[in-house]
Amino acid sequence: MSARLKIIIVLLSIGCASCAATPDIHSRIPGTNFEINQPAQLAMRLAVSTGSNQVLVGSVKHVSTLWDISTGQKLKTFRTSSSIIGIAAWVRVQFLPDGKRVMIHDSGIKIVDIETGRVVREFPESHLDFAVSPDGKFSLMGGPTHELALLDLTTGQVRKLKGHADSGWRGAIYSVDISPDGKYGISASFDSTVRLWDLATGEEVRRFLGHTGTFREGMVNSVKFSPSGEYALSGGSDKTLRLWEVKTGKLLRTFVGHTDVIYSVAFSPDGRLALSGSWDSTARLWDVATGETLKIFKGHAEGYRSSFDPGVYVVRFMPDNKYAITVGDASVRIWDIASGREVAMLVSFEDGEWLVITGEGYYNASTNGHRYMRLLTGDKAYDMEQFYDVFYRPDIVAAKLRGEDVSGLATLTMQAAIESPPPSVTFTSDLSDTDQPRVKVCYEIKNAGGGIGEVRLFHNGKLIQSDGYYKEAARPAALQTQLAALNSRAVYEDMRSISVKGKPDAVSLSGRPKGDVYTDCREVDAVPGENQVGVTAFNAGNTVQSHLNMVQFNSRQKAEEPHLYILAVGIDQYQENSVNLKFAVKDAGDIAAKLRTQAATVYAPGNIHYALLTDKGATKANITREIETLAKAIKPQDSFILFVAGHGVLLQNQYYLLTHDYDGTVSEKSMISSNEIVEMSKQIKSLSQLFIFDTCHAGGVDYIISGLYDARMSVLAKKMGLHIYASASDRETAMDGYQGNGLFTHTLLDGLSNNREADRNKDGKVTVVGLGEYAKKRTQDISKQIGQSQTPLIINFGKDSPIYKLP
């Protein structure tokens, strides 16, 4: 297999019956298989916005999906309801020229506001294809009969055109387009003809004759005007593309190369290139002037088709002419026109989850999207979470989609990673139900060819032991850095400097190498009821993780009353006084006081403990010492809340809290890193932890924490909950000062003030998840109103729990 990991989706079984039931899809390449084992939205149509980087994908089951191509993220899903099945259930989509609305068409036409998702107009028309005029005033529609129609998008009035020959299904109009000047329409039919229409009079102007063959073989499936309007391009079931001169009807050129039905054609924005998609599972890039094939894009499904199972169903160019986009099987593929290489694959699943993955294996995904894919090689199977620490890189996905050179970042491919397989993990101690407060757990790690690296031990989903470096980046040397200069661009450029090369070889805490067999025993503090212990280990390069091996036992201990421990840190005054703040100390005091008051509705007042560290008391040494003290007191059944307000920075893919010691030099002596935050969580035995960071760039904490406490593992966390509130994303500045508090703290205090809007479950309790959701929405809304974008990052792993009860 080539060094570039190529991903190919194969549709096992669709047929027209699949319009009602989408099958599982599988991806196959020689030697390595990507397998997707969840029903995915069967992509059938595609629209590209001319004013943004958005594309809209129409699927079966009355679903359309909006993607941002520049970031590699699914933005929205639009659902229409209809009982229609078959071809008519394939959702046809189109952007209106203003870029703010889309037309979505299955059993009828709906005009939808993109931002709100609200249907603003609705028409009962039903057709197989439609095109929107350049001024957005009307739509040309062709349907399963021979008729064409013009729909006035303002009044809803419909005017019939003469259409093709009334010969039943053979007269069906499958593709239409409108000329750039809005004067002419063009249509392609199953009757083997392409016809030009004067849209003002409704009269046929001329016919383009040349596609040949009997019924089905002679169908013309797609037709498009060139950007200048001088030419038209058609593709048909006779396996050819044909270029026509519009004003004369003359056939200028026939493009030959596909080996099966051509389903879609497109002109590039400059009119010099043509693109076609075929049932032969390829898309071809053509030189319009010569008819020469320039590139063949291979990747979509092969070998599993019936009469309605296309290989490549739709093709389009992006407006910047850099990328071609193809739709087929259940995926959208983005191709680099210059190199012919696949940039990324996008898949949307029926339950709303999604996945975007590059050719090298770097991916972005929704919470569970990655769970629907695994990698097969020989007799081995790897779940995607085994690659999470290295290959979950939304930043690399986005950079590649923007056309940036990621060769310095993506130095490791998934294919190369699996050449060093992870070790095997087994438990060597027998665990049984117990009355004892502590249980000894022993395990053995064996080299499977790739060596032994970091080992992680989890209790009820919580990390309690690890000996690796997490996502450690190159540790920055002491730098004289002005915080004011660390703006969004500076942060981004710093992040871009981090290459993916795997993590350093890990050794045990004792310092001894792990060798080919590594054994260890740890004592676990049991909690009343069910206890789960999990162990996972990495290969020596810390690039691939083993499957998480689990064992469980029950503890018959009597449940104790839980305690709540609160540590609030606020820093206004730094040794470098040019970066002093105004509201951080007040934020910490206000949050601590409000939590103490409200938590008394859930915890016994005597069981609520708090500590407040501010300004000179909030040195790194003092914060670390306080954490160590709390770690000795807190038990697994207790809850812990850490609140920090002050400065935070993102340097080389690591998030750092600056402590009072900061004197203008960014160094370990005056900052607490993401890794150290993980160590704090490990020390504290509580299975319910909430970390709140009201600092700039607080979203950067996700780069470390998510690799360990991730939703990908929290399915096992039946009794554990780890939650993170980050006041701003990794590229944003948190607002210091809104009605006497930091903006994010202001919204938290609002949610803690007997606010029923924060009661997400409507059960009279405000939970950790509910408070986070409320504060995020309010922060976004207020920041928009005052002209500053601030989007908190809320991460919830495992169990939710109440913070207070409403009166």
XYZ file of N, CA and C in Angstrom, residues 493-702:
630
model
N -0.444 30.388 15.141
C 0.866 30.126 14.560
C 1.698 29.239 15.475
N 1.576 29.450 16.781
C 2.305 28.628 17.734
C 1.842 27.178 17.660
N 0.516 26.984 17.582
C -0.021 25.630 17.482
C 0.453 24.949 16.208
N 0.556 25.727 15.130
C 0.923 25.151 13.840
C 2.360 24.639 13.852
N 3.149 25.061 14.853
C 4.555 24.664 14.872
C 4.766 23.271 15.449
N 3.677 22.635 15.895
C 3.820 21.339 16.555
C 3.633 20.202 15.559
N 4.659 19.406 15.401
C 4.576 18.262 14.509
C 4.075 17.043 15.262
N 3.432 16.159 14.521
C 2.998 14.891 15.099
C 4.107 13.879 14.874
N 4.788 13.530 15.935
C 5.875 12.561 15.828
C 5.739 11.472 16.879
N 4.551 11.412 17.468
C 4.372 10.477 18.558
C 4.949 11.064 19.835
N 4.799 10.352 20.932
C 5.278 10.835 22.221
C 6.572 10.132 22.584
N 7.321 10.686 23.513
C 8.577 10.022 23.906
C 8.307 8.648 24.485
N 9.310 7.774 24.372
C 9.163 6.464 25.002
C 8.923 6.653 26.494
N 7.941 5.946 27.025
C 7.608 6.085 28.437
C 8.322 5.021 29.252
N 8.643 5.360 30.479
C 9.182 4.380 31.416
C 8.294 4.401 32.640
N 8.425 3.396 33.495
C 7.603 3.358 34.694
C 8.059 4.449 35.652
N 7.249 4.700 36.681
C 7.586 5.738 37.639
C 8.867 5.409 38.399
N 9.197 4.135 38.440
C 10.433 3.749 39.122
C 11.652 4.050 38.269
N 11.411 4.372 37.004
C 12.516 4.701 36.118
C 13.041 3.524 35.335
N 12.569 2.323 35.626
C 13.095 1.157 34.908
C 12.364 0.958 33.585
N 13.085 0.572 32.537
C 12.437 0.308 31.248
C 11.438 -0.830 31.386
N 10.448 -0.853 30.534
C 9.386 -1.853 30.661
C 9.756 -3.198 30.029
N 10.673 -3.185 29.078
C 11.074 -4.442 28.462
C 9.953 -5.062 27.651
N 9.992 -6.394 27.516
C 8.972 -7.106 26.739
C 7.773 -7.502 27.584
N 7.962 -7.583 28.891
C 6.855 -7.902 29.800
C 6.923 -6.939 30.971
N 5.817 -6.279 31.230
C 5.776 -5.314 32.329
C 4.625 -5.692 33.256
N 4.913 -5.849 34.529
C 3.869 -6.180 35.501
C 3.811 -5.095 36.572
N 2.620 -4.908 37.111
C 2.459 -3.895 38.149
C 1.215 -4.218 38.963
N 1.156 -3.708 40.202
C -0.023 -3.828 41.053
C -0.330 -2.459 41.654
N -1.598 -2.137 41.740
C -2.026 -0.873 42.319
C -3.203 -1.124 43.244
N -3.289 -0.328 44.300
C -4.436 -0.410 45.184
C -5.482 0.601 44.751
N -6.722 0.148 44.708
C -7.848 0.966 44.273
C -8.789 1.175 45.451
N -9.192 2.413 45.695
C -10.177 2.717 46.731
C -11.561 2.329 46.221
N -12.144 1.316 46.798
C -13.445 0.827 46.337
C -14.551 1.798 46.738
N -15.580 1.866 45.912
C -16.776 2.627 46.241
C -17.915 1.633 46.445
N -18.888 1.955 47.285
C -20.003 1.032 47.503
C -20.688 0.676 46.189
N -20.983 -0.594 46.006
C -21.647 -1.052 44.794
C -20.662 -1.489 43.737
N -20.993 -1.260 42.477
C -20.189 -1.756 41.357
C -18.927 -0.931 41.169
N -17.824 -1.633 40.949
C -16.532 -1.011 40.653
C -15.987 -1.612 39.362
N -15.507 -0.771 38.468
C -14.873 -1.234 37.236
C -13.445 -0.717 37.197
N -12.526 -1.591 36.859
C -11.128 -1.209 36.725
C -10.700 -1.524 35.301
N -10.063 -0.558 34.660
C -9.617 -0.746 33.284
C -8.150 -0.425 33.140
N -7.465 -1.165 32.282
C -6.054 -0.916 31.992
C -5.872 -0.874 30.491
N -5.109 0.101 30.038
C -4.754 0.183 28.625
C -3.295 0.585 28.537
N -2.613 0.170 27.463
C -1.197 0.472 27.301
C -0.912 0.859 25.856
N 0.113 1.688 25.674
C 0.535 2.137 24.349
C 1.755 1.348 23.872
N 1.995 1.425 22.572
C 3.258 0.924 22.049
C 4.377 1.857 22.515
N 5.614 1.499 22.230
C 6.749 2.269 22.742
C 6.761 3.695 22.223
N 6.264 3.890 21.018
C 6.219 5.236 20.468
C 5.038 6.048 20.949
N 4.167 5.420 21.766
C 2.964 6.075 22.284
C 2.092 6.638 21.166
N 1.945 5.852 20.111
C 1.125 6.283 18.975
C -0.137 5.458 18.810
N -0.133 4.216 19.306
C -1.311 3.359 19.212
C -1.566 2.740 20.577
N -2.818 2.782 20.981
C -3.220 2.317 22.296
C -3.862 0.936 22.188
N -3.667 0.107 23.200
C -4.311 -1.208 23.212
C -5.799 -1.057 23.496
N -6.547 -2.118 23.296
C -7.930 -2.128 23.742
C -7.953 -2.003 25.262
N -8.967 -1.330 25.766
C -9.115 -1.164 27.205
C -9.631 -2.477 27.802
N -8.823 -3.116 28.643
C -9.215 -4.376 29.277
C -9.897 -4.054 30.602
N -11.045 -4.653 30.841
C -11.862 -4.309 32.001
C -12.070 -5.507 32.917
N -12.156 -5.218 34.230
C -12.543 -6.209 35.221
C -13.415 -5.484 36.243
N -14.355 -6.200 36.865
C -15.216 -5.511 37.820
C -15.458 -6.362 39.057
N -15.830 -5.667 40.131
C -16.178 -6.325 41.391
C -17.168 -5.430 42.128
N -17.842 -5.991 43.109
C -18.787 -5.239 43.927
C -18.234 -5.056 45.328
N -18.449 -3.862 45.848
C -18.040 -3.569 47.220
C -19.283 -3.507 48.103
N -19.210 -4.214 49.241
C -20.349 -4.247 50.157
C -20.216 -3.193 51.269
N -19.322 -2.252 51.073
C -19.165 -1.188 52.065
C -20.446 -0.367 52.185
N -20.674 0.176 53.358
C -21.814 1.053 53.567
C -21.493 2.429 52.998
N -22.433 2.967 52.251
C -22.217 4.270 51.633
C -22.152 5.358 52.696
N -21.155 6.226 52.591
C -21.017 7.363 53.495
C -21.652 8.605 52.869
N -21.984 9.562 53.723
C -22.513 10.826 53.209
C -21.428 11.535 52.406
N -21.759 12.009 51.220
C -20.735 12.676 50.398
C -20.405 14.069 50.927
N -19.192 14.497 50.661
C -18.734 15.850 50.966
C -18.472 16.589 49.660
N -18.518 17.893 49.726
C -18.169 18.738 48.575
C -16.978 19.599 48.959
N -15.948 19.578 48.126
C -14.746 20.387 48.324
C -14.629 21.392 47.183
N -14.456 22.654 47.537
C -14.373 23.734 46.550
C -13.033 24.443 46.725
N -12.278 24.572 45.666
C -11.061 25.381 45.658
C -11.234 26.459 44.600
N -11.231 27.712 45.009
C -11.404 28.837 44.095
C -10.122 29.662 44.073
N -9.642 29.950 42.885
C -8.405 30.713 42.698
C -8.721 31.923 41.820
N -8.344 33.100 42.287
C -8.540 34.320 41.504
C -7.308 35.188 41.557
N -6.820 35.632 40.419
C -5.577 36.410 40.381
C -5.788 37.682 39.566
N -5.789 38.825 40.266
C -5.787 40.140 39.611
C -4.371 40.689 39.510
N -3.571 40.458 40.570
C -2.253 41.063 40.683
C -1.164 40.041 40.363
N -0.349 40.362 39.365
C 0.789 39.527 38.982
C 2.074 40.292 39.282
N 3.150 39.569 39.420
C 4.431 40.253 39.612
C 4.726 41.166 38.427
N 4.337 40.744 37.260
C 4.402 41.621 36.084
C 3.081 42.386 36.042
N 3.083 43.602 36.610
C 1.816 44.301 36.821
C 1.194 44.875 35.566
N 1.885 44.795 34.434
C 1.291 45.316 33.197
C 0.155 44.441 32.688
N 0.032 43.226 33.231
C -1.036 42.321 32.789
C -2.091 42.127 33.866
N -2.098 42.998 34.861
C -3.062 42.861 35.946
C -4.500 42.912 35.444
N -5.378 42.220 36.171
C -6.802 42.163 35.836
C -7.620 42.893 36.909
N -8.922 42.974 36.692
C -9.786 43.724 37.607
C -10.797 42.855 38.356
N -11.232 41.777 37.746
C -12.383 41.068 38.284
C -12.120 39.624 38.694
N -10.901 39.126 38.499
C -10.643 37.702 38.744
C -10.810 37.335 40.213
N -10.301 38.167 41.117
C -10.423 37.878 42.544
C -11.888 37.894 42.959
N -12.617 38.896 42.491
C -14.050 38.971 42.803
C -14.783 37.763 42.223
N -14.414 37.356 41.021
C -15.046 36.176 40.413
C -14.883 34.951 41.306
N -13.661 34.721 41.770
C -13.396 33.540 42.592
C -14.194 33.591 43.895
N -14.220 34.757 44.539
C -14.974 34.886 45.779
C -16.462 34.719 45.580
N -16.984 35.326 44.519
C -18.430 35.235 44.248
C -18.850 33.803 43.934
N -18.062 33.113 43.115
C -18.396 31.729 42.761
C -18.342 30.827 43.994
N -17.289 30.973 44.813
C -17.157 30.137 46.004
C -18.335 30.356 46.942
N -18.723 31.622 47.142
C -19.836 31.924 48.046
C -21.147 31.376 47.517
N -21.380 31.553 46.223
C -22.637 31.080 45.627
C -22.721 29.555 45.663
N -21.618 28.879 45.360
C -21.619 27.417 45.401
C -21.878 26.905 46.815
N -21.248 27.532 47.805
C -21.447 27.099 49.192
C -22.924 27.212 49.576
N -23.540 28.331 49.203
C -24.945 28.557 49.565
C -25.863 27.556 48.876
N -25.710 27.422 47.571
C -26.618 26.581 46.800
C -26.388 25.093 47.045
N -25.140 24.698 47.250
C -24.834 23.283 47.458
C -25.440 22.759 48.744
N -25.804 23.669 49.672
C -26.412 23.237 50.935
C -27.781 22.610 50.728
N -28.326 22.736 49.525
C -29.593 22.059 49.212
C -29.373 20.607 48.813
N -28.109 20.217 48.587
C -27.775 18.849 48.174
C -26.906 18.159 49.226
N -25.958 18.916 49.804
C -25.025 18.367 50.781
C -25.378 18.898 52.179
N -25.047 18.107 53.178
C -25.174 18.597 54.550
C -24.233 19.790 54.716
N -24.701 20.893 55.296
C -23.856 22.091 55.404
C -22.480 21.818 55.990
N -22.412 20.910 56.954
C -21.114 20.592 57.553
C -20.208 19.801 56.641
N -20.745 19.330 55.530
C -19.952 18.540 54.577
C -19.473 19.358 53.378
N -19.653 20.669 53.459
C -19.197 21.547 52.369
C -17.935 22.266 52.843
N -16.841 22.100 52.115
C -15.548 22.667 52.483
C -15.043 23.539 51.330
N -14.422 24.657 51.662
C -13.910 25.486 50.575
C -12.618 26.163 50.977
N -11.825 26.494 49.975
C -10.597 27.260 50.175
C -10.531 28.304 49.071
N -10.036 29.482 49.411
C -9.952 30.589 48.451
C -8.516 31.091 48.421
N -7.899 31.058 47.250
C -6.536 31.563 47.067
C -6.582 32.725 46.089
N -6.051 33.879 46.488
C -6.102 35.059 45.613
C -4.759 35.778 45.620
N -4.475 36.432 44.527
C -3.301 37.282 44.343
C -2.030 36.667 44.940
N -1.417 37.299 45.967
C -0.141 36.803 46.481
C -0.247 35.392 47.049
N -1.449 35.015 47.463
C -1.622 33.662 47.969
C -1.765 32.629 46.875
N -1.900 33.097 45.628
C -2.134 32.170 44.514
C -0.865 31.944 43.711
N 0.200 31.588 44.427
C 1.427 31.185 43.743
C 1.305 29.737 43.311
N 2.182 29.313 42.447
C 2.139 27.922 42.008
C 2.369 26.987 43.193
N 3.288 27.353 44.070
C 3.580 26.492 45.220
C 2.363 26.370 46.129
N 1.662 27.482 46.360
C 0.493 27.445 47.243
C -0.654 26.644 46.631
N -0.874 26.827 45.348
C -1.945 26.082 44.680
C -1.643 24.592 44.711
N -0.409 24.235 44.412
C -0.013 22.824 44.412
C -0.137 22.232 45.816
N 0.274 22.996 46.829
C 0.195 22.526 48.210
C -1.261 22.304 48.631
N -2.147 23.200 48.226
C -3.559 23.066 48.586
C -4.168 21.831 47.938
N -3.793 21.570 46.686
C -4.284 20.373 45.997
C -3.817 19.115 46.732
N -2.570 19.101 47.151
C -2.040 17.940 47.858
C -2.781 17.718 49.171
N -3.119 18.800 49.866
C -3.864 18.690 51.116
C -5.255 18.124 50.875
N -5.917 18.637 49.851
C -7.260 18.149 49.516
C -7.223 16.682 49.109
N -6.186 16.299 48.389
C -6.088 14.919 47.905
C -6.064 13.925 49.053
N -5.529 14.329 50.189
C -5.481 13.434 51.351
C -6.844 13.277 52.010
N -7.714 14.285 51.837
C -9.007 14.267 52.520
C -10.137 13.724 51.660
N -10.071 13.953 50.375
C -11.202 13.635 49.487
C -11.277 12.130 49.225
N -12.486 11.590 49.335
C -12.741 10.175 49.081
C -13.483 10.020 47.749
N -13.520 8.799 47.202
C -14.153 8.607 45.889
C -15.599 9.090 45.822
N -16.369 8.951 46.906
C -17.782 9.332 46.847
C -17.993 10.842 46.969
N -16.926 11.605 47.255
C -17.032 13.049 47.398
C -16.993 13.744 46.034
N -17.293 15.041 46.042
C -17.243 15.853 44.821
C -16.209 16.957 44.997
N -15.611 17.346 43.868
C -14.567 18.370 43.901
C -14.819 19.381 42.788
N -14.724 20.671 43.149
C -14.866 21.744 42.162
C -13.649 22.652 42.253
N -12.973 22.853 41.124
C -11.868 23.804 41.032
C -12.300 24.945 40.116
N -12.207 26.173 40.628
C -12.510 27.362 39.826
C -11.256 28.219 39.758
N -10.875 28.630 38.554
C -9.710 29.490 38.372
C -10.090 30.659 37.469
N -9.818 31.865 37.946
C -9.998 33.067 37.133
C -8.665 33.797 37.089
N -8.221 34.129 35.895
C -6.937 34.806 35.735
C -6.496 34.715 34.288
N -5.194 34.693 34.098
C -4.640 34.596 32.744
C -4.372 33.141 32.376
N -4.683 32.796 31.142
C -4.329 31.494 30.590
C -3.791 31.694 29.194
N -2.802 30.913 28.824
C -2.230 31.028 27.487
C -2.115 29.646 26.869
N -2.040 29.627 25.547
C -1.846 28.379 24.812
C -0.524 28.487 24.087
N 0.441 27.668 24.499
C 1.756 27.693 23.899
C 2.109 26.292 23.435
N 2.417 26.164 22.163
C 2.835 24.893 21.588
C 1.896 23.748 21.982
N 0.609 24.009 21.737
C -0.416 22.979 21.911
C -0.648 22.582 23.363
N -0.120 23.339 24.306
C -0.378 23.095 25.724
C -1.029 24.344 26.316
N -1.985 24.107 27.191
C -2.647 25.192 27.900
C -1.952 25.401 29.244
N -1.744 26.665 29.607
C -1.090 26.990 30.865
C -1.894 28.034 31.629
N -2.061 27.801 32.941
C -2.581 28.820 33.853
C -1.391 29.600 34.398
N -1.445 30.920 34.332
C -0.374 31.721 34.914
C -0.712 32.019 36.369
N 0.226 31.782 37.243
C 0.018 32.038 38.665
C 0.551 33.429 39.022
N 0.352 33.823 40.269
C 0.782 35.157 40.700
C 2.274 35.380 40.438
N 3.060 34.307 40.401
C 4.509 34.411 40.231
C 4.927 34.975 38.872
N 4.021 35.044 37.938
C 4.389 35.465 36.581
C 5.038 36.847 36.607
N 6.275 36.901 36.113
C 7.032 38.155 36.143
C 7.394 38.650 34.756
N 6.676 38.163 33.758
C 6.978 38.537 32.377
C 7.691 37.445 31.628
N 8.201 36.464 32.363
C 8.864 35.321 31.747
C 7.952 34.105 31.831
N 7.630 33.536 30.683
C 6.793 32.345 30.665
C 7.685 31.145 30.982
N 7.534 30.613 32.192
C 8.370 29.487 32.612
C 7.560 28.579 33.512
N 8.085 27.385 33.774
C 7.380 26.409 34.602
C 7.159 26.900 36.020
N 7.983 27.830 36.483
C 7.877 28.304 37.858
C 6.624 29.128 38.098
N 6.030 29.636 37.024
C 4.893 30.544 37.207
C 3.682 30.128 36.385
N 3.622 28.865 36.018
C 2.452 28.424 35.251
C 2.163 26.960 35.548
N 0.883 26.641 35.455
C 0.412 25.274 35.671
C -0.072 24.745 34.332
N 0.529 23.666 33.864
C 0.231 23.153 32.525
C -0.964 22.217 32.530
N -1.438 21.930 31.352
C -2.521 20.951 31.198
C -2.128 19.617 31.796
N -0.875 19.226 31.606
C -0.423 17.958 32.186
C -0.538 17.977 33.701
N -0.199 19.108 34.301
C -0.279 19.207 35.760
C -1.726 19.220 36.242
N -2.624 19.747 35.408
C -4.046 19.692 35.744
C -4.522 18.249 35.762
N -4.042 17.457 34.795
C -4.363 16.024 34.789
C -3.821 15.357 36.049
N -2.604 15.722 36.449
C -2.024 15.134 37.657
C -2.858 15.476 38.884
N -3.400 16.704 38.912
C -4.273 17.076 40.032
C -5.494 16.163 40.078
N -6.085 15.954 38.929
C -7.271 15.102 38.870
C -6.949 13.679 39.301
N -5.769 13.192 38.937
C -5.361 11.843 39.334
C -5.192 11.742 40.842
N -4.587 12.775 41.442
C -4.351 12.743 42.888
C -5.664 12.720 43.667
N -6.634 13.472 43.187
C -7.902 13.604 43.906
C -8.787 12.419 43.555
N -9.212 11.666 44.578
C -9.898 10.404 44.358
C -11.370 10.568 43.989
N -11.887 11.765 44.106
C -13.296 12.005 43.812
C -13.673 11.501 42.425
N -14.806 10.808 42.354
C -15.320 10.348 41.062
C -16.282 11.368 40.445
N -16.390 12.538 41.071
C -17.197 13.620 40.511
C -16.377 14.899 40.602
N -15.868 15.368 39.460
C -14.974 16.521 39.456
C -15.434 17.535 38.410
N -15.368 18.799 38.796
C -15.711 19.895 37.890
C -14.569 20.902 37.909
N -13.991 21.146 36.738
C -12.937 22.142 36.584
C -13.507 23.318 35.796
N -13.383 24.531 36.345
C -13.891 25.731 35.677
C -12.722 26.684 35.469
N -12.440 27.023 34.220
C -11.349 27.930 33.888
C -11.920 29.167 33.198
N -11.899 30.286 33.905
C -12.343 31.542 33.303
C -11.098 32.341 32.944
N -10.454 31.926 31.860
C -9.212 32.546 31.411
C -9.223 32.621 29.890
N -8.303 33.400 29.349
C -8.136 33.423 27.894
C -7.662 32.048 27.417
N -8.096 31.667 26.240
C -7.625 30.443 25.580
C -7.859 29.184 26.411
N -8.841 29.234 27.335
C -9.058 28.091 28.228
C -9.463 26.838 27.468
N -10.012 27.001 26.267
C -10.392 25.834 25.484
C -9.213 24.941 25.148
N -8.001 25.480 25.256
C -6.821 24.681 24.964
C -6.615 23.532 25.908
N -7.258 23.561 27.063
C -7.137 22.449 28.003
C -7.644 21.159 27.391
N -8.504 21.280 26.396
C -9.086 20.099 25.755
C -8.021 19.232 25.095
